[in-house]
Amino acid sequence: MIRSRAKYHLGQVVRHKKHPFRGVVFDVDPQFSNTDEWYASIPEDSRPSKEQPFYHLLAENEQSYYVAYVSEQNLVADYSGEPVDHPDIPDLFGPFEDGHYPLHFQLN
């Protein structure tokens, strides 16, 4: 069994290292848990290792809002102090405060 510890937490604002988007972490997989087709669609020279945390993000870029699935190696913490405007954030989180979003509910 692979043991991994997530670097980022629920409600934290993060930024992609290579692509111009940022988002709020709303779920974490301890290792890759998407489809083989999704993984194969990533260019081979850019494919991240499956044996690391992967994050589900409510993401935004200059053109749109979407859900992203990103490996830990491709993320950095966003310390801009700017909120993320994704329209689904109020469904999961409270108002932006101190650089992160607090959860609305208790998780198991």
Coordinates of N, CA, C and O in Angstrom, one line a residue:
M1 N 0.8 -1.2 0.0 CA 0.0 0.0 0.0 C 0.9 1.2 0.0 O 1.8 1.4 0.8
I2 N 0.5 2.2 -0.8 CA 1.3 3.4 -0.9 C 0.7 4.4 0.1 O -0.5 4.6 0.2
R3 N 1.6 5.0 0.8 CA 1.2 6.0 1.8 C 1.6 7.4 1.3 O 2.8 7.6 1.0
S4 N 0.6 8.3 1.3 CA 0.9 9.6 0.8 C 0.2 10.6 1.7 O -0.9 10.3 2.2
R5 N 0.8 11.7 1.9 CA 0.1 12.8 2.7 C -0.1 14.0 1.8 O 0.9 14.5 1.1
A6 N -1.3 14.5 1.7 CA -1.6 15.6 0.9 C -1.0 16.9 1.4 O -1.0 17.2 2.6
K7 N -0.4 17.6 0.5 CA 0.2 18.9 0.8 C -0.8 20.0 0.9 O -0.6 21.0 1.7
Y8 N -1.9 20.0 0.2 CA -2.9 21.0 0.2 C -4.2 20.5 0.8 O -4.4 19.3 0.8
H9 N -4.9 21.4 1.4 CA -6.1 21.0 2.1 C -7.4 21.5 1.5 O -7.4 22.4 0.6
L10 N -8.5 21.0 1.9 CA -9.8 21.4 1.4 C -10.0 22.9 1.7 O -9.7 23.4 2.8
G11 N -10.5 23.6 0.7 CA -10.7 25.0 0.8 C -9.5 25.9 0.5 O -9.7 27.1 0.4
Q12 N -8.4 25.3 0.3 CA -7.2 26.1 0.0 C -7.2 26.5 -1.5 O -7.6 25.7 -2.4
V13 N -6.7 27.7 -1.8 CA -6.6 28.2 -3.1 C -5.2 27.8 -3.6 O -4.2 28.0 -3.0
V14 N -5.2 27.2 -4.8 CA -3.9 26.7 -5.4 C -3.9 27.2 -6.9 O -4.9 27.6 -7.4
R15 N -2.7 27.1 -7.5 CA -2.5 27.6 -8.8 C -1.7 26.5 -9.6 O -0.8 25.8 -9.0
H16 N -2.0 26.3 -10.8 CA -1.3 25.3 -11.6 C 0.1 25.9 -12.0 O 0.2 27.1 -12.3
K17 N 1.1 25.0 -11.9 CA 2.5 25.5 -12.2 C 2.7 25.9 -13.7 O 3.5 26.8 -14.0
K18 N 2.1 25.2 -14.6 CA 2.3 25.3 -16.0 C 1.2 26.0 -16.8 O 1.5 26.7 -17.8
H19 N 0.0 25.9 -16.4 CA -1.2 26.4 -17.1 C -1.8 27.5 -16.3 O -1.8 27.5 -15.1
P20 N -2.4 28.5 -17.0 CA -2.9 29.7 -16.3 C -4.3 29.5 -15.7 O -5.3 30.1 -16.2
F21 N -4.3 28.7 -14.7 CA -5.6 28.6 -13.9 C -5.3 28.4 -12.4 O -4.2 28.0 -12.0
R22 N -6.3 28.7 -11.6 CA -6.2 28.6 -10.2 C -7.5 28.0 -9.7 O -8.5 28.0 -10.5
G23 N -7.6 27.5 -8.5 CA -8.8 26.9 -8.1 C -8.8 26.6 -6.6 O -7.8 26.8 -5.9
V24 N -9.9 26.1 -6.1 CA -10.1 25.8 -4.7 C -10.2 24.2 -4.6 O -11.0 23.6 -5.3
V25 N -9.4 23.7 -3.7 CA -9.4 22.2 -3.5 C -10.8 21.8 -2.8 O -11.1 22.4 -1.7
F26 N -11.5 20.9 -3.4 CA -12.7 20.4 -2.8 C -12.7 18.9 -2.5 O -13.6 18.4 -1.9
D27 N -11.7 18.2 -3.0 CA -11.5 16.8 -2.7 C -10.1 16.4 -3.0 O -9.4 17.0 -3.9
V28 N -9.6 15.3 -2.4 CA -8.2 14.8 -2.6 C -8.3 13.3 -2.7 O -8.9 12.7 -1.9
D29 N -7.6 12.8 -3.8 CA -7.4 11.4 -3.9 C -5.9 11.1 -3.4 O -5.0 11.8 -3.9
P30 N -5.7 10.1 -2.6 CA -4.3 9.9 -2.1 C -3.4 9.4 -3.3 O -2.2 9.6 -3.2
Q31 N -3.9 8.9 -4.3 CA -3.2 8.6 -5.6 C -4.2 8.7 -6.7 O -5.4 8.8 -6.5
F32 N -3.7 8.6 -7.9 CA -4.5 8.7 -9.1 C -5.7 7.8 -9.0 O -5.6 6.7 -8.7
S33 N -6.9 8.4 -9.3 CA -8.1 7.7 -9.3 C -9.1 8.1 -10.4 O -10.3 8.3 -10.2
N34 N -8.6 8.4 -11.6 CA -9.4 8.8 -12.7 C -9.3 7.6 -13.7 O -8.7 6.6 -13.4
T35 N -9.8 7.8 -14.9 CA -9.8 6.7 -15.9 C -8.4 6.6 -16.6 O -7.7 7.6 -16.7
D36 N -8.2 5.4 -17.2 CA -7.0 5.2 -18.0 C -7.0 6.1 -19.2 O -6.0 6.6 -19.7
E37 N -8.2 6.3 -19.8 CA -8.3 7.2 -21.0 C -7.9 8.6 -20.6 O -7.3 9.3 -21.4
W38 N -8.3 9.1 -19.5 CA -8.0 10.5 -19.1 C -6.5 10.6 -18.9 O -5.9 11.5 -19.5
Y39 N -5.9 9.6 -18.3 CA -4.4 9.6 -18.1 C -3.7 9.5 -19.4 O -2.7 10.2 -19.6
A40 N -4.1 8.7 -20.3 CA -3.5 8.5 -21.6 C -3.6 9.8 -22.5 O -2.8 10.0 -23.4
S41 N -4.6 10.6 -22.2 CA -4.8 11.8 -23.0 C -3.7 12.9 -22.7 O -3.6 13.8 -23.4
I42 N -3.0 12.7 -21.6 CA -1.9 13.6 -21.2 C -0.7 13.3 -22.1 O -0.3 12.1 -22.1
P43 N 0.0 14.2 -22.7 CA 1.2 13.9 -23.5 C 2.2 13.1 -22.6 O 2.4 13.5 -21.4
E44 N 2.7 12.1 -23.1 CA 3.6 11.2 -22.4 C 4.7 11.9 -21.7 O 5.0 11.6 -20.5
D45 N 5.3 12.9 -22.3 CA 6.4 13.6 -21.7 C 6.0 14.5 -20.5 O 6.8 15.1 -19.8
S46 N 4.7 14.7 -20.4 CA 4.1 15.5 -19.3 C 3.3 14.8 -18.2 O 2.9 15.4 -17.3
R47 N 3.2 13.5 -18.4 CA 2.4 12.7 -17.5 C 3.0 12.6 -16.1 O 4.1 12.2 -16.0
P48 N 2.2 13.0 -15.1 CA 2.7 12.9 -13.8 C 2.6 11.4 -13.3 O 1.8 10.6 -13.8
S49 N 3.4 11.1 -12.2 CA 3.3 9.8 -11.6 C 1.9 9.6 -11.0 O 1.3 10.6 -10.5
K50 N 1.4 8.4 -11.0 CA 0.1 8.1 -10.4 C 0.2 8.0 -8.9 O -0.8 8.1 -8.2
E51 N 1.4 7.8 -8.4 CA 1.6 7.5 -7.0 C 1.9 8.8 -6.2 O 2.9 9.0 -5.6
Q52 N 0.9 9.7 -6.3 CA 1.0 11.0 -5.5 C -0.5 11.5 -5.3 O -1.4 11.0 -6.0
P53 N -0.7 12.4 -4.4 CA -2.1 12.9 -4.3 C -2.5 13.7 -5.6 O -1.7 14.3 -6.3
F54 N -3.8 13.5 -5.9 CA -4.4 14.2 -7.0 C -5.6 15.0 -6.4 O -6.3 14.5 -5.6
Y55 N -5.8 16.2 -6.9 CA -6.7 17.2 -6.3 C -7.8 17.5 -7.3 O -7.6 17.7 -8.5
H56 N -9.0 17.6 -6.7 CA -10.2 18.0 -7.5 C -10.4 19.5 -7.1 O -10.4 19.9 -5.9
L57 N -10.4 20.3 -8.2 CA -10.5 21.8 -8.0 C -11.7 22.4 -8.6 O -12.0 22.0 -9.7
L58 N -12.3 23.3 -8.0 CA -13.2 24.2 -8.6 C -12.3 25.3 -9.2 O -11.8 26.2 -8.5
A59 N -12.1 25.2 -10.5 CA -11.1 26.0 -11.2 C -11.7 27.1 -12.0 O -12.8 27.1 -12.4
E60 N -10.8 28.1 -12.3 CA -11.1 29.2 -13.2 C -9.9 29.7 -13.9 O -8.8 29.6 -13.5
N61 N -10.2 30.1 -15.1 CA -9.1 30.8 -15.9 C -9.8 32.1 -16.4 O -10.9 32.4 -16.0
E62 N -9.2 32.8 -17.3 CA -9.8 34.1 -17.8 C -11.0 33.9 -18.6 O -11.8 34.8 -18.8
Q63 N -11.2 32.6 -19.2 CA -12.4 32.4 -20.1 C -13.5 31.7 -19.4 O -14.7 31.8 -19.8
S64 N -13.3 30.8 -18.4 CA -14.3 29.9 -17.9 C -14.1 29.4 -16.5 O -13.0 29.6 -15.9
Y65 N -15.1 28.7 -16.0 CA -15.1 28.0 -14.8 C -15.3 26.5 -15.1 O -16.0 26.1 -16.0
Y66 N -14.6 25.6 -14.3 CA -14.7 24.2 -14.6 C -14.1 23.5 -13.4 O -13.7 24.0 -12.4
V67 N -14.2 22.1 -13.5 CA -13.6 21.3 -12.4 C -12.4 20.7 -13.0 O -12.4 20.2 -14.2
A68 N -11.3 20.8 -12.3 CA -10.0 20.2 -12.8 C -9.5 19.1 -11.8 O -9.9 19.1 -10.7
Y69 N -8.7 18.2 -12.4 CA -8.1 17.1 -11.6 C -6.6 17.2 -11.9 O -6.2 17.0 -13.0
V70 N -5.9 17.5 -10.8 CA -4.5 17.9 -11.0 C -3.6 17.2 -10.0 O -3.9 17.1 -8.8
S71 N -2.4 16.7 -10.4 CA -1.5 16.1 -9.6 C -0.8 17.1 -8.7 O -0.7 18.3 -9.0
E72 N -0.4 16.6 -7.5 CA 0.3 17.5 -6.5 C 1.5 18.2 -7.1 O 1.8 19.4 -6.9
Q73 N 2.3 17.4 -7.9 CA 3.5 18.0 -8.5 C 3.3 19.2 -9.4 O 4.2 20.0 -9.7
N74 N 2.0 19.4 -9.9 CA 1.7 20.5 -10.8 C 1.0 21.6 -10.1 O 0.5 22.5 -10.8
L75 N 1.0 21.6 -8.8 CA 0.3 22.7 -8.1 C 1.3 23.5 -7.2 O 2.2 22.9 -6.7
V76 N 0.9 24.7 -6.9 CA 1.6 25.5 -5.9 C 0.5 26.3 -5.2 O -0.6 26.5 -5.7
A77 N 0.7 26.6 -3.9 CA -0.2 27.4 -3.1 C -0.3 28.8 -3.7 O 0.7 29.3 -4.2
D78 N -1.5 29.3 -3.7 CA -1.8 30.7 -4.2 C -1.9 31.6 -3.0 O -2.8 31.5 -2.2
Y79 N -0.9 32.5 -2.9 CA -0.9 33.5 -1.8 C -1.3 34.9 -2.2 O -1.0 35.8 -1.6
S80 N -2.0 35.0 -3.3 CA -2.4 36.3 -3.9 C -3.4 37.0 -2.9 O -3.5 38.2 -3.0
G81 N -4.1 36.2 -2.1 CA -5.2 36.8 -1.3 C -6.4 37.1 -2.1 O -7.4 37.7 -1.5
E82 N -6.5 36.7 -3.3 CA -7.7 37.0 -4.2 C -8.6 35.8 -4.1 O -8.2 34.6 -4.2
P83 N -9.9 36.0 -4.0 CA -10.9 34.9 -4.0 C -11.0 34.2 -5.4 O -10.6 34.9 -6.4
V84 N -11.5 33.0 -5.5 CA -11.8 32.4 -6.7 C -13.3 32.6 -6.9 O -14.1 32.4 -6.0
D85 N -13.7 32.9 -8.2 CA -15.1 33.2 -8.4 C -15.9 32.1 -9.0 O -17.0 32.4 -9.5
H86 N -15.5 30.9 -8.9 CA -16.2 29.7 -9.4 C -17.7 29.7 -8.8 O -17.8 29.8 -7.6
P87 N -18.7 29.6 -9.6 CA -20.1 29.7 -9.1 C -20.5 28.6 -8.2 O -21.5 28.7 -7.5
D88 N -19.8 27.5 -8.1 CA -20.1 26.3 -7.2 C -19.5 26.5 -5.8 O -19.9 25.7 -5.0
I89 N -18.7 27.4 -5.6 CA -18.0 27.5 -4.3 C -19.0 27.7 -3.2 O -18.9 27.0 -2.1
P90 N -20.1 28.5 -3.3 CA -21.0 28.6 -2.2 C -21.8 27.3 -1.8 O -22.3 27.2 -0.7
D91 N -21.8 26.4 -2.7 CA -22.4 25.1 -2.4 C -21.6 24.3 -1.4 O -22.2 23.4 -0.7
L92 N -20.3 24.5 -1.3 CA -19.4 23.7 -0.5 C -18.8 24.5 0.6 O -18.4 23.9 1.7
F93 N -18.6 25.8 0.4 CA -17.7 26.5 1.3 C -18.4 27.8 1.8 O -19.3 28.3 1.1
G94 N -17.9 28.3 2.9 CA -18.4 29.6 3.4 C -17.6 30.7 2.7 O -16.8 30.4 1.8
P95 N -17.8 32.0 3.1 CA -17.1 33.1 2.5 C -15.6 33.0 2.6 O -15.0 32.5 3.6
F96 N -14.9 33.5 1.6 CA -13.4 33.6 1.6 C -12.9 34.4 2.8 O -13.4 35.5 3.0
E97 N -12.0 33.8 3.5 CA -11.4 34.5 4.7 C -10.0 34.0 4.9 O -9.7 32.8 4.9
D98 N -9.1 34.9 5.2 CA -7.7 34.6 5.5 C -7.1 33.7 4.4 O -6.3 32.8 4.7
G99 N -7.4 33.9 3.2 CA -6.8 33.2 2.1 C -7.3 31.8 1.8 O -6.7 31.1 1.0
H100 N -8.4 31.4 2.4 CA -9.0 30.1 2.1 C -10.5 30.2 2.3 O -11.1 31.1 2.8
Y101 N -11.2 29.1 2.0 CA -12.6 28.9 2.1 C -12.9 27.9 3.2 O -12.5 26.7 3.0
P102 N -13.7 28.2 4.2 CA -14.0 27.2 5.2 C -15.2 26.3 4.7 O -16.0 26.8 3.9
L103 N -15.1 25.1 5.1 CA -16.2 24.1 4.7 C -17.5 24.5 5.3 O -17.5 25.0 6.5
H104 N -18.6 24.3 4.6 CA -20.0 24.5 5.2 C -20.4 23.4 6.1 O -21.3 23.6 6.9
F105 N -19.8 22.2 6.0 CA -20.3 21.1 6.7 C -19.2 20.2 7.2 O -18.0 20.3 6.7
Q106 N -19.5 19.3 8.1 CA -18.4 18.4 8.6 C -18.3 17.2 7.8 O -19.3 16.6 7.4
L107 N -17.1 16.8 7.4 CA -16.9 15.6 6.6 C -16.6 14.4 7.5 O -16.2 14.6 8.7
N108 N -16.9 13.2 7.0 CA -16.6 12.0 7.8 C -15.1 11.8 7.9 O -14.3 12.0 7.1

